[in-house]
Amino acid sequence: MGYNDGIGLDEEMFLTLTKFCNMSDNRPDNLRRGELLGFGGREVMVAPGAIIRVKDKSKIGTYVFIGLYGYVNGDVTIGDHVLIGPRCSLAAGNHKFDPATGWFSARTEPDGDDSIVIGDGCWLASNVTVTGGVKMGRANLVCAGAVVTKSTPDYAIMAGVPAKQIGRIDPETGEYIWFKDGKEVKK
């Protein structure tokens, strides 16, 4: 297999394209990747390695950042000013087990509302997973490694597997207010 097998690229163009797609994590290149994926004019930045397969590109807001190796798939809505960290996965939909065949369907099948909504101003830290059917409120902070399986209120701080609310953000001051045993704790 050479550089021209089926895609018509010479070695220099192949190396340039590979660098752009996989190694250039900076604002201009991230914006350009967003434009190439059809999100131009909205300041959508896409870091190297991110895969975005959404049904309706207009459901991705403005000033959105999708981090390194992120995965966004299916009926996903992302609000404005959202930060999605590296290796986050937002996969809407569901595969169903078929007792007749003994395996799960290969394609996502509708089963109620399996869409995902990420509210305006959210920050999903690295390695966050959001499962189908989750509707996240405005300005949520989701801590690294969390798996969000249920919808969240506005200004929630979520952590864990499965994610639970461990605090909230005061929308007036920006202060983080932590919970202990389900009650707010003053520090």
mmCIF file of N, CA, C and O in Angstrom, residues 112-168:
data_model
loop_
_atom_site.group_PDB
_atom_site.id
_atom_site.type_symbol
_atom_site.label_atom_id
_atom_site.label_comp_id
_atom_site.label_asym_id
_atom_site.label_seq_id
_atom_site.Cartn_x
_atom_site.Cartn_y
_atom_site.Cartn_z
ATOM 1 N N GLY A 112 -37.569 5.139 22.994
ATOM 2 C CA GLY A 112 -37.876 6.332 23.766
ATOM 3 C C GLY A 112 -36.940 7.450 23.346
ATOM 4 O O GLY A 112 -36.459 7.487 22.226
ATOM 5 N N ASP A 113 -36.663 8.360 24.261
ATOM 6 C CA ASP A 113 -35.794 9.495 23.966
ATOM 7 C C ASP A 113 -34.392 9.203 24.471
ATOM 8 O O ASP A 113 -34.102 9.347 25.648
ATOM 9 N N ASP A 114 -33.521 8.783 23.578
ATOM 10 C CA ASP A 114 -32.127 8.503 23.935
ATOM 11 C C ASP A 114 -31.190 9.641 23.533
ATOM 12 O O ASP A 114 -29.986 9.466 23.466
ATOM 13 N N SER A 115 -31.766 10.812 23.252
ATOM 14 C CA SER A 115 -30.931 11.957 22.883
ATOM 15 C C SER A 115 -30.170 12.465 24.106
ATOM 16 O O SER A 115 -30.529 12.169 25.243
ATOM 17 N N ILE A 116 -29.128 13.221 23.845
ATOM 18 C CA ILE A 116 -28.317 13.837 24.902
ATOM 19 C C ILE A 116 -28.383 15.343 24.703
ATOM 20 O O ILE A 116 -28.270 15.832 23.577
ATOM 21 N N VAL A 117 -28.550 16.080 25.807
ATOM 22 C CA VAL A 117 -28.523 17.536 25.775
ATOM 23 C C VAL A 117 -27.503 18.017 26.804
ATOM 24 O O VAL A 117 -27.586 17.648 27.980
ATOM 25 N N ILE A 118 -26.542 18.824 26.352
ATOM 26 C CA ILE A 118 -25.563 19.437 27.240
ATOM 27 C C ILE A 118 -25.921 20.920 27.307
ATOM 28 O O ILE A 118 -25.888 21.625 26.290
ATOM 29 N N GLY A 119 -26.260 21.418 28.498
ATOM 30 C CA GLY A 119 -26.707 22.794 28.669
ATOM 31 C C GLY A 119 -25.610 23.820 28.447
ATOM 32 O O GLY A 119 -24.414 23.502 28.483
ATOM 33 N N ASP A 120 -26.031 25.054 28.225
ATOM 34 C CA ASP A 120 -25.092 26.166 28.040
ATOM 35 C C ASP A 120 -24.109 26.242 29.206
ATOM 36 O O ASP A 120 -24.486 26.049 30.361
ATOM 37 N N GLY A 121 -22.861 26.544 28.893
ATOM 38 C CA GLY A 121 -21.860 26.830 29.912
ATOM 39 C C GLY A 121 -21.317 25.640 30.671
ATOM 40 O O GLY A 121 -20.628 25.819 31.676
ATOM 41 N N CYS A 122 -21.567 24.419 30.223
ATOM 42 C CA CYS A 122 -21.067 23.226 30.935
ATOM 43 C C CYS A 122 -19.589 22.996 30.663
ATOM 44 O O CYS A 122 -19.056 23.399 29.632
ATOM 45 N N TRP A 123 -18.940 22.327 31.601
ATOM 46 C CA TRP A 123 -17.563 21.869 31.434
ATOM 47 C C TRP A 123 -17.518 20.399 31.790
ATOM 48 O O TRP A 123 -17.773 20.020 32.936
ATOM 49 N N LEU A 124 -17.200 19.567 30.818
ATOM 50 C CA LEU A 124 -16.981 18.145 31.027
ATOM 51 C C LEU A 124 -15.475 17.947 31.045
ATOM 52 O O LEU A 124 -14.805 18.126 30.018
ATOM 53 N N ALA A 125 -14.913 17.608 32.203
ATOM 54 C CA ALA A 125 -13.474 17.396 32.318
ATOM 55 C C ALA A 125 -13.087 16.118 31.561
ATOM 56 O O ALA A 125 -13.933 15.462 30.957
ATOM 57 N N SER A 126 -11.835 15.729 31.600
ATOM 58 C CA SER A 126 -11.362 14.601 30.797
ATOM 59 C C SER A 126 -12.034 13.283 31.178
ATOM 60 O O SER A 126 -12.397 13.045 32.325
ATOM 61 N N ASN A 127 -12.199 12.444 30.163
ATOM 62 C CA ASN A 127 -12.701 11.076 30.309
ATOM 63 C C ASN A 127 -14.121 10.986 30.866
ATOM 64 O O ASN A 127 -14.470 9.999 31.507
ATOM 65 N N VAL A 128 -14.949 11.976 30.631
ATOM 66 C CA VAL A 128 -16.347 11.933 31.058
ATOM 67 C C VAL A 128 -17.151 11.167 30.008
ATOM 68 O O VAL A 128 -16.944 11.333 28.809
ATOM 69 N N THR A 129 -18.072 10.330 30.474
ATOM 70 C CA THR A 129 -19.010 9.637 29.602
ATOM 71 C C THR A 129 -20.414 10.110 29.937
ATOM 72 O O THR A 129 -20.787 10.159 31.113
ATOM 73 N N VAL A 130 -21.183 10.471 28.911
ATOM 74 C CA VAL A 130 -22.586 10.840 29.073
ATOM 75 C C VAL A 130 -23.386 9.830 28.264
ATOM 76 O O VAL A 130 -23.157 9.667 27.062
ATOM 77 N N THR A 131 -24.323 9.139 28.923
ATOM 78 C CA THR A 131 -25.094 8.105 28.250
ATOM 79 C C THR A 131 -26.376 8.666 27.651
ATOM 80 O O THR A 131 -26.832 9.750 28.013
ATOM 81 N N GLY A 132 -26.964 7.900 26.754
ATOM 82 C CA GLY A 132 -28.184 8.299 26.074
ATOM 83 C C GLY A 132 -29.306 8.629 27.047
ATOM 84 O O GLY A 132 -29.458 7.982 28.080
ATOM 85 N N GLY A 133 -30.087 9.645 26.700
ATOM 86 C CA GLY A 133 -31.230 10.056 27.507
ATOM 87 C C GLY A 133 -30.923 11.123 28.532
ATOM 88 O O GLY A 133 -31.837 11.656 29.160
ATOM 89 N N VAL A 134 -29.651 11.483 28.722
ATOM 90 C CA VAL A 134 -29.265 12.461 29.745
ATOM 91 C C VAL A 134 -29.480 13.883 29.231
ATOM 92 O O VAL A 134 -29.085 14.218 28.116
ATOM 93 N N LYS A 135 -30.093 14.696 30.062
ATOM 94 C CA LYS A 135 -30.271 16.123 29.790
ATOM 95 C C LYS A 135 -29.543 16.858 30.915
ATOM 96 O O LYS A 135 -29.961 16.809 32.068
ATOM 97 N N MET A 136 -28.431 17.513 30.585
ATOM 98 C CA MET A 136 -27.641 18.227 31.583
ATOM 99 C C MET A 136 -28.096 19.677 31.654
ATOM 100 O O MET A 136 -28.274 20.326 30.628
ATOM 101 N N GLY A 137 -28.237 20.187 32.869
ATOM 102 C CA GLY A 137 -28.637 21.572 33.081
ATOM 103 C C GLY A 137 -27.540 22.542 32.699
ATOM 104 O O GLY A 137 -26.441 22.166 32.288
ATOM 105 N N ARG A 138 -27.830 23.791 32.887
ATOM 106 C CA ARG A 138 -26.915 24.886 32.572
ATOM 107 C C ARG A 138 -25.717 24.869 33.529
ATOM 108 O O ARG A 138 -25.849 24.591 34.713
ATOM 109 N N ALA A 139 -24.531 25.184 32.988
ATOM 110 C CA ALA A 139 -23.307 25.415 33.770
ATOM 111 C C ALA A 139 -22.998 24.289 34.751
ATOM 112 O O ALA A 139 -22.673 24.522 35.901
ATOM 113 N N ASN A 140 -23.060 23.057 34.287
ATOM 114 C CA ASN A 140 -22.639 21.921 35.104
ATOM 115 C C ASN A 140 -21.128 21.769 35.010
ATOM 116 O O ASN A 140 -20.538 22.003 33.953
ATOM 117 N N LEU A 141 -20.517 21.367 36.110
ATOM 118 C CA LEU A 141 -19.122 20.943 36.133
ATOM 119 C C LEU A 141 -19.149 19.446 36.359
ATOM 120 O O LEU A 141 -19.658 18.980 37.386
ATOM 121 N N VAL A 142 -18.629 18.686 35.404
ATOM 122 C CA VAL A 142 -18.585 17.236 35.530
ATOM 123 C C VAL A 142 -17.125 16.846 35.698
ATOM 124 O O VAL A 142 -16.293 17.074 34.805
ATOM 125 N N CYS A 143 -16.805 16.288 36.863
ATOM 126 C CA CYS A 143 -15.421 15.970 37.220
ATOM 127 C C CYS A 143 -14.869 14.834 36.364
ATOM 128 O O CYS A 143 -15.610 13.991 35.852
ATOM 129 N N ALA A 144 -13.553 14.793 36.239
ATOM 130 C CA ALA A 144 -12.864 13.827 35.390
ATOM 131 C C ALA A 144 -13.276 12.397 35.722
ATOM 132 O O ALA A 144 -13.394 12.017 36.887
ATOM 133 N N GLY A 145 -13.508 11.620 34.683
ATOM 134 C CA GLY A 145 -13.808 10.208 34.824
ATOM 135 C C GLY A 145 -15.243 9.879 35.188
ATOM 136 O O GLY A 145 -15.589 8.704 35.301
ATOM 137 N N ALA A 146 -16.094 10.878 35.349
ATOM 138 C CA ALA A 146 -17.485 10.629 35.738
ATOM 139 C C ALA A 146 -18.256 9.979 34.594
ATOM 140 O O ALA A 146 -17.968 10.182 33.424
ATOM 141 N N VAL A 147 -19.261 9.188 34.977
ATOM 142 C CA VAL A 147 -20.180 8.583 34.015
ATOM 143 C C VAL A 147 -21.578 9.080 34.360
ATOM 144 O O VAL A 147 -22.152 8.685 35.380
ATOM 145 N N VAL A 148 -22.101 9.983 33.524
ATOM 146 C CA VAL A 148 -23.391 10.620 33.788
ATOM 147 C C VAL A 148 -24.482 9.782 33.135
ATOM 148 O O VAL A 148 -24.549 9.666 31.911
ATOM 149 N N THR A 149 -25.336 9.174 33.969
ATOM 150 C CA THR A 149 -26.386 8.284 33.488
ATOM 151 C C THR A 149 -27.782 8.843 33.717
ATOM 152 O O THR A 149 -28.750 8.265 33.245
ATOM 153 N N LYS A 150 -27.874 9.949 34.461
ATOM 154 C CA LYS A 150 -29.171 10.575 34.755
ATOM 155 C C LYS A 150 -29.077 12.070 34.527
ATOM 156 O O LYS A 150 -28.015 12.671 34.676
ATOM 157 N N SER A 151 -30.207 12.687 34.220
ATOM 158 C CA SER A 151 -30.252 14.124 33.968
ATOM 159 C C SER A 151 -29.852 14.904 35.214
ATOM 160 O O SER A 151 -29.986 14.407 36.340
ATOM 161 N N THR A 152 -29.369 16.124 35.009
ATOM 162 C CA THR A 152 -28.806 16.934 36.093
ATOM 163 C C THR A 152 -29.474 18.307 36.139
ATOM 164 O O THR A 152 -29.907 18.824 35.107
ATOM 165 N N PRO A 153 -29.504 18.931 37.326
ATOM 166 C CA PRO A 153 -30.058 20.283 37.426
ATOM 167 C C PRO A 153 -29.036 21.334 36.988
ATOM 168 O O PRO A 153 -27.860 21.032 36.795
ATOM 169 N N ASP A 154 -29.483 22.570 36.864
ATOM 170 C CA ASP A 154 -28.578 23.679 36.570
ATOM 171 C C ASP A 154 -27.538 23.827 37.679
ATOM 172 O O ASP A 154 -27.832 23.572 38.849
ATOM 173 N N TYR A 155 -26.330 24.222 37.317
ATOM 174 C CA TYR A 155 -25.230 24.572 38.233
ATOM 175 C C TYR A 155 -24.789 23.415 39.134
ATOM 176 O O TYR A 155 -24.256 23.629 40.214
ATOM 177 N N ALA A 156 -24.954 22.186 38.678
ATOM 178 C CA ALA A 156 -24.563 21.016 39.456
ATOM 179 C C ALA A 156 -23.078 20.719 39.282
ATOM 180 O O ALA A 156 -22.499 20.947 38.223
ATOM 181 N N ILE A 157 -22.463 20.199 40.341
ATOM 182 C CA ILE A 157 -21.117 19.624 40.269
ATOM 183 C C ILE A 157 -21.310 18.126 40.422
ATOM 184 O O ILE A 157 -21.837 17.657 41.443
ATOM 185 N N MET A 158 -20.911 17.385 39.400
ATOM 186 C CA MET A 158 -21.156 15.946 39.337
ATOM 187 C C MET A 158 -19.821 15.200 39.348
ATOM 188 O O MET A 158 -18.845 15.651 38.757
ATOM 189 N N ALA A 159 -19.797 14.040 40.019
ATOM 190 C CA ALA A 159 -18.590 13.211 40.045
ATOM 191 C C ALA A 159 -18.970 11.768 40.308
ATOM 192 O O ALA A 159 -20.019 11.485 40.903
ATOM 193 N N GLY A 160 -18.105 10.849 39.889
ATOM 194 C CA GLY A 160 -18.257 9.449 40.234
ATOM 195 C C GLY A 160 -18.815 8.589 39.118
ATOM 196 O O GLY A 160 -19.143 9.033 38.038
ATOM 197 N N VAL A 161 -18.889 7.279 39.443
ATOM 198 C CA VAL A 161 -19.408 6.268 38.530
ATOM 199 C C VAL A 161 -20.404 5.412 39.289
ATOM 200 O O VAL A 161 -19.993 4.658 40.168
ATOM 201 N N PRO A 162 -21.696 5.533 39.047
ATOM 202 C CA PRO A 162 -22.311 6.562 38.212
ATOM 203 C C PRO A 162 -22.212 7.921 38.902
ATOM 204 O O PRO A 162 -22.078 8.010 40.126
ATOM 205 N N ALA A 163 -22.307 8.979 38.106
ATOM 206 C CA ALA A 163 -22.144 10.328 38.648
ATOM 207 C C ALA A 163 -23.264 10.680 39.610
ATOM 208 O O ALA A 163 -24.428 10.350 39.389
ATOM 209 N N LYS A 164 -22.863 11.345 40.685
ATOM 210 C CA LYS A 164 -23.804 11.868 41.673
ATOM 211 C C LYS A 164 -23.463 13.338 41.887
ATOM 212 O O LYS A 164 -22.321 13.746 41.719
ATOM 213 N N GLN A 165 -24.453 14.105 42.302
ATOM 214 C CA GLN A 165 -24.200 15.516 42.562
ATOM 215 C C GLN A 165 -23.451 15.647 43.879
ATOM 216 O O GLN A 165 -23.935 15.218 44.928
ATOM 217 N N ILE A 166 -22.247 16.242 43.824
ATOM 218 C CA ILE A 166 -21.421 16.414 45.022
ATOM 219 C C ILE A 166 -21.340 17.869 45.449
ATOM 220 O O ILE A 166 -20.683 18.206 46.420
ATOM 221 N N GLY A 167 -21.989 18.734 44.683
ATOM 222 C CA GLY A 167 -21.972 20.146 45.012
ATOM 223 C C GLY A 167 -22.759 20.933 43.985
ATOM 224 O O GLY A 167 -23.400 20.370 43.097
ATOM 225 N N ARG A 168 -22.691 22.252 44.140
ATOM 226 C CA ARG A 168 -23.345 23.136 43.181
ATOM 227 C C ARG A 168 -22.511 24.401 43.042
ATOM 228 O O ARG A 168 -21.657 24.686 43.876
#
